[in-house]
PDB file of C-alpha atoms in Angstrom:
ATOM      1  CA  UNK U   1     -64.242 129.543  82.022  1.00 71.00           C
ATOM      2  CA  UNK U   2     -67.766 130.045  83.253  1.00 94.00           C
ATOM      3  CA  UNK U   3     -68.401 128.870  86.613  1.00 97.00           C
ATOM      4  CA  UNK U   4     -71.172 126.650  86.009  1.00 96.00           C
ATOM      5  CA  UNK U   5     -69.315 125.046  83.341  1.00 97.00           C
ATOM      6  CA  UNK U   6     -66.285 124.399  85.686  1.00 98.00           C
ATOM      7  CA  UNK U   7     -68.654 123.006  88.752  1.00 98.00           C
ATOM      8  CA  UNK U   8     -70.650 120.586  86.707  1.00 98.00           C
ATOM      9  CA  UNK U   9     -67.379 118.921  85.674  1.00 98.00           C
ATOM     10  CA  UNK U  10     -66.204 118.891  89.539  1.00 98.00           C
ATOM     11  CA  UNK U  11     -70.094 117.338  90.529  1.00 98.00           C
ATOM     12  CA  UNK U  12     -69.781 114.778  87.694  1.00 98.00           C
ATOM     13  CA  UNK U  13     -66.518 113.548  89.385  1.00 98.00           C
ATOM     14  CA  UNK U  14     -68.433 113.606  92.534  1.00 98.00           C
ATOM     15  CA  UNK U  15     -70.913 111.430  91.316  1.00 98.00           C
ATOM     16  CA  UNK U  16     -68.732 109.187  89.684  1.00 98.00           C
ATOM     17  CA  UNK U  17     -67.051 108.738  93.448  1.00 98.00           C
ATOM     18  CA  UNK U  18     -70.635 107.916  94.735  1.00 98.00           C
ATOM     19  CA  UNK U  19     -70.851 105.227  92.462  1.00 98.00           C
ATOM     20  CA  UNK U  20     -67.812 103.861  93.291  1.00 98.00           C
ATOM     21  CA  UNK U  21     -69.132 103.529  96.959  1.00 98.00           C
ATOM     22  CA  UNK U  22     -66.630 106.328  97.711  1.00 98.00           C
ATOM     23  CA  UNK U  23     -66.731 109.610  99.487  1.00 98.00           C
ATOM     24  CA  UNK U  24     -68.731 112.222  96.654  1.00 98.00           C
ATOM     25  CA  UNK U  25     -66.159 115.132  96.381  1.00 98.00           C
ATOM     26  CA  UNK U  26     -64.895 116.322  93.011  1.00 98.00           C
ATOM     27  CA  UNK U  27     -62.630 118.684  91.607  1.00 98.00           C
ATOM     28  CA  UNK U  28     -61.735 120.261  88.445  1.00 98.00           C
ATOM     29  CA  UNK U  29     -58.302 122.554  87.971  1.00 98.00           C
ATOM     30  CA  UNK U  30     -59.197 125.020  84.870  1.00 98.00           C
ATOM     31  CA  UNK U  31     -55.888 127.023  83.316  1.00 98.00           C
ATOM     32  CA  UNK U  32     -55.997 130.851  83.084  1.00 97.00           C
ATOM     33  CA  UNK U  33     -56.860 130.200  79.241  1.00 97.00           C
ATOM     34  CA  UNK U  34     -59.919 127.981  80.353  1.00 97.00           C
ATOM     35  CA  UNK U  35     -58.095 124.933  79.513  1.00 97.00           C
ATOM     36  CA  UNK U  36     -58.694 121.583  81.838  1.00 98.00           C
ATOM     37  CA  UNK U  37     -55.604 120.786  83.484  1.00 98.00           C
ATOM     38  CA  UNK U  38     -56.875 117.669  85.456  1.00 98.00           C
ATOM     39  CA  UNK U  39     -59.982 116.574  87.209  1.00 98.00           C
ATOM     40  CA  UNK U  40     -60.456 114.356  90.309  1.00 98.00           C
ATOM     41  CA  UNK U  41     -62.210 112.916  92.665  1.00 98.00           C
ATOM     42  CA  UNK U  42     -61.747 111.817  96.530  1.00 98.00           C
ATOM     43  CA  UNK U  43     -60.094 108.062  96.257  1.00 98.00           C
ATOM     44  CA  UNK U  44     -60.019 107.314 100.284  1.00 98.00           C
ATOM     45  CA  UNK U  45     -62.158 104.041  99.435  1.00 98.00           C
ATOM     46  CA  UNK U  46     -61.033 103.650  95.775  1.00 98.00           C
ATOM     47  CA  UNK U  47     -57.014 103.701  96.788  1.00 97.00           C
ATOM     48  CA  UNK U  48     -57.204 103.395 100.437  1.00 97.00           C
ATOM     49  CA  UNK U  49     -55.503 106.770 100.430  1.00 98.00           C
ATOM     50  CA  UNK U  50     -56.002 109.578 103.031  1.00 98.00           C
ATOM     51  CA  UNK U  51     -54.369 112.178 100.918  1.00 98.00           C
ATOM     52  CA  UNK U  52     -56.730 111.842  98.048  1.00 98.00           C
ATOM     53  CA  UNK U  53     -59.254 114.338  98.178  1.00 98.00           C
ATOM     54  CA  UNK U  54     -60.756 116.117  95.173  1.00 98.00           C
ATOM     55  CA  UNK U  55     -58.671 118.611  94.952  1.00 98.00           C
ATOM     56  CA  UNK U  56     -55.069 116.924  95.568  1.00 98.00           C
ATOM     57  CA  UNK U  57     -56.562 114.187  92.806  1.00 98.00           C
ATOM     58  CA  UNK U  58     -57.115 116.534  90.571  1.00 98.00           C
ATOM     59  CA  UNK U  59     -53.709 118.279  90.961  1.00 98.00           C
ATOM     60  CA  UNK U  60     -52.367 114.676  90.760  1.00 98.00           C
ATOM     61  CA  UNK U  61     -54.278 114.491  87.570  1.00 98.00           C
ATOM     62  CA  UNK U  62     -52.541 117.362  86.409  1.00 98.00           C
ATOM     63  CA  UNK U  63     -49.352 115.702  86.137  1.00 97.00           C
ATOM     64  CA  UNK U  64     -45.823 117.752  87.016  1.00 96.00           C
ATOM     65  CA  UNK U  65     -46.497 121.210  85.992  1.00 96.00           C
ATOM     66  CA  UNK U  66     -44.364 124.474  86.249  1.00 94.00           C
ATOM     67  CA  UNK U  67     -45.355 127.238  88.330  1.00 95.00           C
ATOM     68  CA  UNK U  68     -46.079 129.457  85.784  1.00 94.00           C
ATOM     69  CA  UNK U  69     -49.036 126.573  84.809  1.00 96.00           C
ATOM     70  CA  UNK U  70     -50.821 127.678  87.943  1.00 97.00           C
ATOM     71  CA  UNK U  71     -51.005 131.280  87.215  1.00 96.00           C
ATOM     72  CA  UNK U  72     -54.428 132.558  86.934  1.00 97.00           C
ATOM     73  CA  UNK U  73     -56.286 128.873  87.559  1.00 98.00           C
ATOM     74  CA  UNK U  74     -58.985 127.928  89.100  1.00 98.00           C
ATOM     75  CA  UNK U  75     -59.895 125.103  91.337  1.00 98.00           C
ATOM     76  CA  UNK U  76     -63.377 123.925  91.351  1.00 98.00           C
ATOM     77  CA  UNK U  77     -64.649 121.457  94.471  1.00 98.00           C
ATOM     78  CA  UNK U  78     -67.899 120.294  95.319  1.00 98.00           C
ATOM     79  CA  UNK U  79     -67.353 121.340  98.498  1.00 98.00           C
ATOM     80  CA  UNK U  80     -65.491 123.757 100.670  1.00 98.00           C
ATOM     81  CA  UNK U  81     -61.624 122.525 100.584  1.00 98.00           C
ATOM     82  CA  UNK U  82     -60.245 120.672 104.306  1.00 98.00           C
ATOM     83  CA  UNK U  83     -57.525 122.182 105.519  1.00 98.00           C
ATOM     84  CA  UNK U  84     -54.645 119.926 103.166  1.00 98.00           C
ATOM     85  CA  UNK U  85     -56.424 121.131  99.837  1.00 98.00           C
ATOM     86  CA  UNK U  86     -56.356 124.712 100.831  1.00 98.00           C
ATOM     87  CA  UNK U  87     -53.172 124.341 101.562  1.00 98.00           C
ATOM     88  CA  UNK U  88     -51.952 122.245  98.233  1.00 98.00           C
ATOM     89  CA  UNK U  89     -53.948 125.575  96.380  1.00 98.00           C
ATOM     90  CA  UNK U  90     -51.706 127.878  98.286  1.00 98.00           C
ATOM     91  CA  UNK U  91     -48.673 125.701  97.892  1.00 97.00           C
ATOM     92  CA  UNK U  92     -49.116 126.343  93.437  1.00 97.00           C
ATOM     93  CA  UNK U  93     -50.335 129.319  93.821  1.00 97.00           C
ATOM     94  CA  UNK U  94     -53.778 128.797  92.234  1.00 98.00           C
ATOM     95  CA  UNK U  95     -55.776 132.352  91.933  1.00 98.00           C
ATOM     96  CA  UNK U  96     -59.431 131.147  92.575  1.00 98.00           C
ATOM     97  CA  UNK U  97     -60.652 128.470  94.458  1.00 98.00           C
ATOM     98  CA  UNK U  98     -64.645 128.036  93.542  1.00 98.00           C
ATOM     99  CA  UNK U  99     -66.650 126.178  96.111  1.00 98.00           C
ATOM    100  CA  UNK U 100     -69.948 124.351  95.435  1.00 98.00           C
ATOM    101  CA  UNK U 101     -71.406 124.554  98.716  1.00 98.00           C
ATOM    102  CA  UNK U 102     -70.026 124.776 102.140  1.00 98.00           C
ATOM    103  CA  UNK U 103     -72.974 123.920 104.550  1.00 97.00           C
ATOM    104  CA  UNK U 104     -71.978 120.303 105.093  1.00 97.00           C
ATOM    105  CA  UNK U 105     -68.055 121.235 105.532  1.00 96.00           C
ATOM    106  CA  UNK U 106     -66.416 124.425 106.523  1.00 96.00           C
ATOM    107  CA  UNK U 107     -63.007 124.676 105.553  1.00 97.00           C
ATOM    108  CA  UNK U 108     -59.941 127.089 105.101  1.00 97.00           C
ATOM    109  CA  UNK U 109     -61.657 129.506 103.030  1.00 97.00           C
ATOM    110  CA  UNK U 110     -61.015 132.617 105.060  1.00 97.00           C
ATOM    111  CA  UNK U 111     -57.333 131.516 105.324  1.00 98.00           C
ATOM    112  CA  UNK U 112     -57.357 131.182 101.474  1.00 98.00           C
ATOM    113  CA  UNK U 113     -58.470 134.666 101.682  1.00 98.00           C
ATOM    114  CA  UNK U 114     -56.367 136.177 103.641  1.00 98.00           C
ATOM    115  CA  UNK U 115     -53.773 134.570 101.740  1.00 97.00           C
ATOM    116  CA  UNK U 116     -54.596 136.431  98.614  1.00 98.00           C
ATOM    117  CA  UNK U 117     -57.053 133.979  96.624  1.00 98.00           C
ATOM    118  CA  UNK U 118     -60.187 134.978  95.425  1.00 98.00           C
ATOM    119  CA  UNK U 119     -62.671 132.497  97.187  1.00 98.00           C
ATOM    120  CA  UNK U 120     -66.658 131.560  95.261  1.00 98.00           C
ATOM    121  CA  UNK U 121     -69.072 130.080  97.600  1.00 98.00           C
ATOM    122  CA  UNK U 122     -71.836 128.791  94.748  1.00 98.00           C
ATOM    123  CA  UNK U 123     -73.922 127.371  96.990  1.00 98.00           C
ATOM    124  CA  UNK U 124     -75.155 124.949  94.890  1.00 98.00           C
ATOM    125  CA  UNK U 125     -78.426 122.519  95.933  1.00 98.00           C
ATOM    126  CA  UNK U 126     -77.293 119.538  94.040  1.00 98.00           C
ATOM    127  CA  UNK U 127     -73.528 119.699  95.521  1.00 98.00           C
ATOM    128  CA  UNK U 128     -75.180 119.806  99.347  1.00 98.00           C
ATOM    129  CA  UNK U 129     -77.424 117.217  98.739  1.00 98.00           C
ATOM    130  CA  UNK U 130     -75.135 114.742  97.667  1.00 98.00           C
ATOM    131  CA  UNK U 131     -72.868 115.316 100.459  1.00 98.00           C
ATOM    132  CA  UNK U 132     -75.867 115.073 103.154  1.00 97.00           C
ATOM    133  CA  UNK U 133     -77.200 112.113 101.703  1.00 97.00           C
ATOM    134  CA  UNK U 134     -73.934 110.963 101.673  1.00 98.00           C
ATOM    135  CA  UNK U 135     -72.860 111.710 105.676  1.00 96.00           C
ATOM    136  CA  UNK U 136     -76.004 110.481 106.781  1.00 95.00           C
ATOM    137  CA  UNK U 137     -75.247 106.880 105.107  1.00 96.00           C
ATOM    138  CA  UNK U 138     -71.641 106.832 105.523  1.00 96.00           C
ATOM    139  CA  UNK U 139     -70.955 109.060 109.037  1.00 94.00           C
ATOM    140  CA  UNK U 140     -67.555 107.001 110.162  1.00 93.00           C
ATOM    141  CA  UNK U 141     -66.252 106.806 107.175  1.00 95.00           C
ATOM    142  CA  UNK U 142     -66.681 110.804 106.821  1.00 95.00           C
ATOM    143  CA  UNK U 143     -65.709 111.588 110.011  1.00 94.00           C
ATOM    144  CA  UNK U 144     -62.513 109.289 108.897  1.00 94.00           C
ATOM    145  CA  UNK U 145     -62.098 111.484 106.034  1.00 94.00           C
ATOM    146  CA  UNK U 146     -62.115 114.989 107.761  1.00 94.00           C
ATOM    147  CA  UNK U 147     -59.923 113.360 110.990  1.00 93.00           C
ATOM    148  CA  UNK U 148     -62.238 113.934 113.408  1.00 91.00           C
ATOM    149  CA  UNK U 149     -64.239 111.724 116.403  1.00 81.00           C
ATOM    150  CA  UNK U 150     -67.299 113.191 116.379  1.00 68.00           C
ATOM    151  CA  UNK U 151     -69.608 115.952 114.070  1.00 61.00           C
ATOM    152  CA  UNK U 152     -67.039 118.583 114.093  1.00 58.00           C
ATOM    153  CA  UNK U 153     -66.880 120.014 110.343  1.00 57.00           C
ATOM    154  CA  UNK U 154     -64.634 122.689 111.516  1.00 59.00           C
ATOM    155  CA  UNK U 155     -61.370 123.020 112.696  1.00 62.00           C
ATOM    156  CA  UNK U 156     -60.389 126.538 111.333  1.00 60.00           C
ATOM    157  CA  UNK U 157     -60.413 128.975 114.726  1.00 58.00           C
TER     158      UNK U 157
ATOM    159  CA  UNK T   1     -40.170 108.719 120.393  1.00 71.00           C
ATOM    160  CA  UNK T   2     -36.416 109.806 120.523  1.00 94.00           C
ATOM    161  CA  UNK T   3     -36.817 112.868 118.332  1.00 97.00           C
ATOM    162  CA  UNK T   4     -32.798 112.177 116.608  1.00 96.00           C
ATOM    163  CA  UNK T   5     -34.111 108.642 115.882  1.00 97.00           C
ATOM    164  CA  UNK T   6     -37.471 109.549 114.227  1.00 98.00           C
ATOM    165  CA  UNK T   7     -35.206 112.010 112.331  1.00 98.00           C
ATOM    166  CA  UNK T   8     -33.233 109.097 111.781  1.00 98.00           C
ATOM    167  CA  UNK T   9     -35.482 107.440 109.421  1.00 98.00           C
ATOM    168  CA  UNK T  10     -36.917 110.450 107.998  1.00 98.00           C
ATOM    169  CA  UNK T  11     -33.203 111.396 106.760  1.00 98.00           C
ATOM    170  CA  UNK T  12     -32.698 107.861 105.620  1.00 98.00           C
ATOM    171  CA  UNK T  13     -36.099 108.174 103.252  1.00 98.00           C
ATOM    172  CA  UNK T  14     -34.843 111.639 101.861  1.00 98.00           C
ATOM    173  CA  UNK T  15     -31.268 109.693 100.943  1.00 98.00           C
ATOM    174  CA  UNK T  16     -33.426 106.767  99.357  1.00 98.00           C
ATOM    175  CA  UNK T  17     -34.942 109.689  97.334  1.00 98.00           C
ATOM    176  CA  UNK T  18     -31.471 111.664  96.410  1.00 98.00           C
ATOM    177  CA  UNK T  19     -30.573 108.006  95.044  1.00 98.00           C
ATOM    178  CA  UNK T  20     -33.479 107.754  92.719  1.00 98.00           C
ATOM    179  CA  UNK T  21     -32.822 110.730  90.977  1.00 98.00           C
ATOM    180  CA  UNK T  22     -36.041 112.497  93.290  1.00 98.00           C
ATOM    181  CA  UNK T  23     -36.152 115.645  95.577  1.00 98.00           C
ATOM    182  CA  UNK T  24     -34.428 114.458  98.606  1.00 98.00           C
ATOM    183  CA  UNK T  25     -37.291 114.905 101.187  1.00 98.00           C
ATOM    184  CA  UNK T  26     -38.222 112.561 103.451  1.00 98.00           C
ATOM    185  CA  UNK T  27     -40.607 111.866 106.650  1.00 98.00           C
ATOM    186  CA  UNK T  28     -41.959 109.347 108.985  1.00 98.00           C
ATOM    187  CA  UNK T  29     -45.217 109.699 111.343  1.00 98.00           C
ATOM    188  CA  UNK T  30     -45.365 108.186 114.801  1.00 98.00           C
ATOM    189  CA  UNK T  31     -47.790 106.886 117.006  1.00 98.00           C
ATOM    190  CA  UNK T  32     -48.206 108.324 120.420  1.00 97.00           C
ATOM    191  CA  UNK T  33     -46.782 105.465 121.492  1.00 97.00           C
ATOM    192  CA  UNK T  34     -43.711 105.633 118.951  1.00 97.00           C
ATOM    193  CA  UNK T  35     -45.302 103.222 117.093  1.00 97.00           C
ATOM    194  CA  UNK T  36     -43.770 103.836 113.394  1.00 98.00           C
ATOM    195  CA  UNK T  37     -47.658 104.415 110.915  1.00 98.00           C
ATOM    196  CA  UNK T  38     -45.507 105.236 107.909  1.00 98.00           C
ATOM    197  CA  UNK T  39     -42.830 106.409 106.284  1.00 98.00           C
ATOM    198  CA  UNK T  40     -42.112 108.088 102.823  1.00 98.00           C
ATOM    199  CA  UNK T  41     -40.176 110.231 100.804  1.00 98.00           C
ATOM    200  CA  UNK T  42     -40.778 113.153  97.842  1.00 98.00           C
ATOM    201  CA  UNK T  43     -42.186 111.594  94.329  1.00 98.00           C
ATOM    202  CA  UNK T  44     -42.437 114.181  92.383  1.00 98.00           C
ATOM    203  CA  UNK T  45     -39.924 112.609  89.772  1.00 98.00           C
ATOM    204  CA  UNK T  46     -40.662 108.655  90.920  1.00 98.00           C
ATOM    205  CA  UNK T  47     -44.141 109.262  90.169  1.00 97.00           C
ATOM    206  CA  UNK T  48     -44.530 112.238  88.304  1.00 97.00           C
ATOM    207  CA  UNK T  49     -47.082 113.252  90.703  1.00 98.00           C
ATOM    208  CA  UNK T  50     -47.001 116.736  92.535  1.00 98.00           C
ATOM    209  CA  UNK T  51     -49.077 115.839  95.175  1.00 98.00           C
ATOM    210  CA  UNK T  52     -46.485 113.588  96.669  1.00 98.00           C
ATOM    211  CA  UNK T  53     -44.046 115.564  99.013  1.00 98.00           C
ATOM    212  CA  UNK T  54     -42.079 113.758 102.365  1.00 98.00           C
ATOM    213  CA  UNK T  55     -45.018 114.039 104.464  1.00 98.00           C
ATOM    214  CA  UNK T  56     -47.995 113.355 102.134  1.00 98.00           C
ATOM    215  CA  UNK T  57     -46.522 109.921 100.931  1.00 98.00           C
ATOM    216  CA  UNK T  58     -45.642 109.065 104.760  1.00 98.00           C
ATOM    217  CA  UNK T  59     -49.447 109.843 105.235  1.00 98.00           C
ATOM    218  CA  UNK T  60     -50.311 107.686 102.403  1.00 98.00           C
ATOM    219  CA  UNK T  61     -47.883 104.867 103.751  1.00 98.00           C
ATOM    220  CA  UNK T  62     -50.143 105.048 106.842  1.00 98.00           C
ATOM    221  CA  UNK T  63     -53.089 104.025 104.797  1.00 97.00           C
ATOM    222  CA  UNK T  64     -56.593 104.606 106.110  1.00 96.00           C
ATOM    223  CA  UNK T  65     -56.700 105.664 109.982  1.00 96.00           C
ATOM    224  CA  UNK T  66     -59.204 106.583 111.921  1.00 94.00           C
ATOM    225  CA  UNK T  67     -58.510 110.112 113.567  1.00 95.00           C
ATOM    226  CA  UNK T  68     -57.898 108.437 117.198  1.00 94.00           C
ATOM    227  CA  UNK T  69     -54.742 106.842 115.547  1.00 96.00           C
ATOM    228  CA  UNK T  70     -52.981 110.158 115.392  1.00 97.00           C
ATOM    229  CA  UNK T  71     -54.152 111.616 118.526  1.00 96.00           C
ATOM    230  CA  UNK T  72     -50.728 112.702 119.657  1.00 97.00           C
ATOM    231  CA  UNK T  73     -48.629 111.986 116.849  1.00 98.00           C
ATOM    232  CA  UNK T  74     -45.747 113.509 115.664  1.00 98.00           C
ATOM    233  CA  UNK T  75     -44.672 113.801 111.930  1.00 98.00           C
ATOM    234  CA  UNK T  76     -40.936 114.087 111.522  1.00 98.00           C
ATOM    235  CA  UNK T  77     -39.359 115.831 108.120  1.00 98.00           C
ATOM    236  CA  UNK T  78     -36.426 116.128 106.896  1.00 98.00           C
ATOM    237  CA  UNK T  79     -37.653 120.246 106.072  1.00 98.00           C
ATOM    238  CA  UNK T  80     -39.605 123.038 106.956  1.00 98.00           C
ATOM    239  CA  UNK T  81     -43.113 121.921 105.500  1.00 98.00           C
ATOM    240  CA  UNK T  82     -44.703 123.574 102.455  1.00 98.00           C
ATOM    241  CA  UNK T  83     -48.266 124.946 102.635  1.00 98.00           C
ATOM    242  CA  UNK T  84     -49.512 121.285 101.642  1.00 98.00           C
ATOM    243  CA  UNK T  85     -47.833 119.506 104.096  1.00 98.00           C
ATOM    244  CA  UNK T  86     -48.708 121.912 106.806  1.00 98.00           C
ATOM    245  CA  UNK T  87     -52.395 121.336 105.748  1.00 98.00           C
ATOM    246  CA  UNK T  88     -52.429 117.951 105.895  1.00 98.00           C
ATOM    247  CA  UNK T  89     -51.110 117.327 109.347  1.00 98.00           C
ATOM    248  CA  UNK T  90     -53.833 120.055 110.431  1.00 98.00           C
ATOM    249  CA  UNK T  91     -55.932 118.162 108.853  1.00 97.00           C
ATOM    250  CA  UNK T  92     -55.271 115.222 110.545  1.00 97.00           C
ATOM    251  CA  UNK T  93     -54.646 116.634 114.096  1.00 97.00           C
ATOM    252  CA  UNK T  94     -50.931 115.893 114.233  1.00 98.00           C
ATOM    253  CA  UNK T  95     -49.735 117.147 117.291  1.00 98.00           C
ATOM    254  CA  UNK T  96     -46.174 117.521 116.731  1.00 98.00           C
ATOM    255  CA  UNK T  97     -44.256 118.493 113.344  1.00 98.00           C
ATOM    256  CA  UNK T  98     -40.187 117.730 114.059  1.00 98.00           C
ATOM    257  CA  UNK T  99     -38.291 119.510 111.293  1.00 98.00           C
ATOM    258  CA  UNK T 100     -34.960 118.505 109.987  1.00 98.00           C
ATOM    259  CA  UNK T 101     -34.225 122.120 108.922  1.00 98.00           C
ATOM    260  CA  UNK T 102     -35.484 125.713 108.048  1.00 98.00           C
ATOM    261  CA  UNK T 103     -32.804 127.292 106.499  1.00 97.00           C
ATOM    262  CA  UNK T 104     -33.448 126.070 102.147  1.00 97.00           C
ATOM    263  CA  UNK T 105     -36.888 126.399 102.403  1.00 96.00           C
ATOM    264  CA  UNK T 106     -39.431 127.945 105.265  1.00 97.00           C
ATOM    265  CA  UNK T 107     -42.923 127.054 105.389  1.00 97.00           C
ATOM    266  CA  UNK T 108     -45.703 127.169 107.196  1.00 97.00           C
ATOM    267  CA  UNK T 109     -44.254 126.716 111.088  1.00 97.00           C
ATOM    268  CA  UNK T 110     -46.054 129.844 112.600  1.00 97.00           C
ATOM    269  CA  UNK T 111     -49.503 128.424 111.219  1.00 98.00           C
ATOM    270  CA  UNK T 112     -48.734 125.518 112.407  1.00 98.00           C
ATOM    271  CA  UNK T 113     -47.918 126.808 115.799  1.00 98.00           C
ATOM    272  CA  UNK T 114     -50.865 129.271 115.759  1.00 98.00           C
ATOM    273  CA  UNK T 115     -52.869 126.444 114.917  1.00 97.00           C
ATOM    274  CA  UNK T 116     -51.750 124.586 118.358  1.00 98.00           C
ATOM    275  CA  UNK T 117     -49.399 121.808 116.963  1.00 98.00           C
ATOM    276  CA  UNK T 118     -46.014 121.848 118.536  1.00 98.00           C
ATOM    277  CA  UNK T 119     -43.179 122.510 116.427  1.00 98.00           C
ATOM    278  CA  UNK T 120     -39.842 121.482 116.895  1.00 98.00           C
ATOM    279  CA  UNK T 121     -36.391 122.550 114.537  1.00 98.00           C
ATOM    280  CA  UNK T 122     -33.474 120.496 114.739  1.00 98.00           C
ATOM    281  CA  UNK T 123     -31.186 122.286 112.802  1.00 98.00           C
ATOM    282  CA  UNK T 124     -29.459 118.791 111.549  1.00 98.00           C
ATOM    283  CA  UNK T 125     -26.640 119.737 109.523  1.00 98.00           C
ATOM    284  CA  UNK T 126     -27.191 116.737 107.191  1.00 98.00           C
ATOM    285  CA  UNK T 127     -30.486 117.552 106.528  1.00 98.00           C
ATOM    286  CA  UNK T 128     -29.012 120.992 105.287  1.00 98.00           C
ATOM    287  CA  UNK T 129     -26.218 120.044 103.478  1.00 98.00           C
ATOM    288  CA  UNK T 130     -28.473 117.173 101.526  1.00 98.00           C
ATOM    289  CA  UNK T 131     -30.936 119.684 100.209  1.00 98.00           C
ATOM    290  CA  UNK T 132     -28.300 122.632  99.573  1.00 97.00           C
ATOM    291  CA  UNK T 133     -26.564 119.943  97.144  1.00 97.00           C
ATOM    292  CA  UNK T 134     -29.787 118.928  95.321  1.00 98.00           C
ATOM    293  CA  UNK T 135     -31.322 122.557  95.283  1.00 96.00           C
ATOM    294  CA  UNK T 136     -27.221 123.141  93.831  1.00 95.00           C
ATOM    295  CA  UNK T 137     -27.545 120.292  91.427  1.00 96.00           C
ATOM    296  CA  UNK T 138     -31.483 120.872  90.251  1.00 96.00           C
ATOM    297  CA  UNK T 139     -32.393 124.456  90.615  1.00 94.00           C
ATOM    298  CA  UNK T 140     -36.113 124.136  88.287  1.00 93.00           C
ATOM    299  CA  UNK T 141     -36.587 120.824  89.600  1.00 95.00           C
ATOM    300  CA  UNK T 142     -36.804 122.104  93.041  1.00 95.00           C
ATOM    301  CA  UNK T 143     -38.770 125.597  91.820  1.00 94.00           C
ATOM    302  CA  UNK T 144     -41.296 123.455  90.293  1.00 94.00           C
ATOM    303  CA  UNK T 145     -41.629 121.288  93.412  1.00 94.00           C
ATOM    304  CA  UNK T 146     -42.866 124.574  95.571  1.00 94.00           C
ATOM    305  CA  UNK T 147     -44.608 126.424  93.171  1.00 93.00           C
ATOM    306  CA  UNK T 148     -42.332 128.902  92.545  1.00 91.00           C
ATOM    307  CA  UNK T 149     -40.509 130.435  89.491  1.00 81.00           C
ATOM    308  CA  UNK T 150     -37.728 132.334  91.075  1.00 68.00           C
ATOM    309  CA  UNK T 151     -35.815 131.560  94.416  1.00 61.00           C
ATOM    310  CA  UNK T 152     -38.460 133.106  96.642  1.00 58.00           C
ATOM    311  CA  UNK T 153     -38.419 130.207  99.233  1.00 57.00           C
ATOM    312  CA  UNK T 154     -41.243 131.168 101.539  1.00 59.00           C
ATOM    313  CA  UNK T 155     -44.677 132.086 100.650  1.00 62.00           C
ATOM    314  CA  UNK T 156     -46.242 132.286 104.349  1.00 60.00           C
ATOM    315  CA  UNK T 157     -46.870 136.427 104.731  1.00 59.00           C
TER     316      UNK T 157
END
């Protein structure tokens, strides 16, 4: 699966969410083989669900899978994973977690690392605009998203 | 909160689950105040959806909070919480994680810890004996609910 390929797919869910009037994070969950396993975006407006993120969508989209499913996949996100998706990557064992930018948001990624996952920072322009245009429209409802009070986008120590 | 009542509930949602034919997990967050947010059990099998464990669904139960609401919270489960699980109530800034029992399954209790949230293990025998009958009864139901392929029931190094 080429990277690229795999992000565009993630921002398109994104985009779809920002549409929706919803928080613009998407995901995509690629098999070993390159095959989509499930794509997603965050739902906290759409479902009224705090445990819909990008990435836990897209697992969700995934459907029940075996372990051995997992083996060698790849997560793609828009943006660097909050502490719950890093750990739902760690939790099926997912091999590489590729990250379209993580200027707006710093999450687990060093934990992810040290956990044995290989970990892509893209940096990608269109993923970092989206999310500032985003946070500056929509602060509270961001700041809902990430559980915090004020502009902390980082709780790893 | 009276921690054996918050268990209480928490046991009563992962017997709810055993009776559906699901993974017999189950969990219930509190308010500061001992307020009850939500309450919810594993649907994995209910809804076919692996992003549904004890904790994640009591989340979801709470619907959309804003992070004030679980300043000083505590998050009772039936067991030791799996790498998701442990995410999400970092995520969230739940203070306190009251576990049912360690002994079928470990997770991620020193992160937790390290991470500053109390953590607190009951050792409830019916917690115990509930999962060793289900883990007895449906061995790859419960592999596939952690990741795993073999009976390797920790992944935290």
């Amino acid at each position: 699966m080429d990277d690229k390929a795999g992000m565009a797919i993630a921002l398109q869910e994104a985009k779809t969410s920002y549409s929706e009037g919803g928080i613009p994070i998407g995901a995509a969950l690629f098999s070993k083989e390159g095959t989509l396993l499930g794509r997603g975006h965050n739902m906290r407006v759409q479902f009224g669900s705090p445990i819909h993120h990008g990435e836990t969508t897209a697992l969700q989209n995934s459907g029940r899978l075996p372990a051995s499913a997992y083996k060698g996949s790849t997560m793609y996100t828009t943006l660097s994973p909050c502490d719950m998706c890093t750990g739902a990557c760690l939790l099926y064992g997912i091999a590489r977690v590729v990250i379209g930018e993580n200027k707006t948001f710093l999450g687990g990624e060093s934990y992810l690392r040290r956990r044995g996952v290989e970990v892509v920072v893209l940096d990608d322009a269109e993923c970092r605009e989206l999310m500032e245009r985003f946070i500056q429209e929509k602060p509270e409802l961001w700041n809902e998203d990430i559980g915090v009070t004020e502009r902390v986008y980082s709780k790893e120590p």
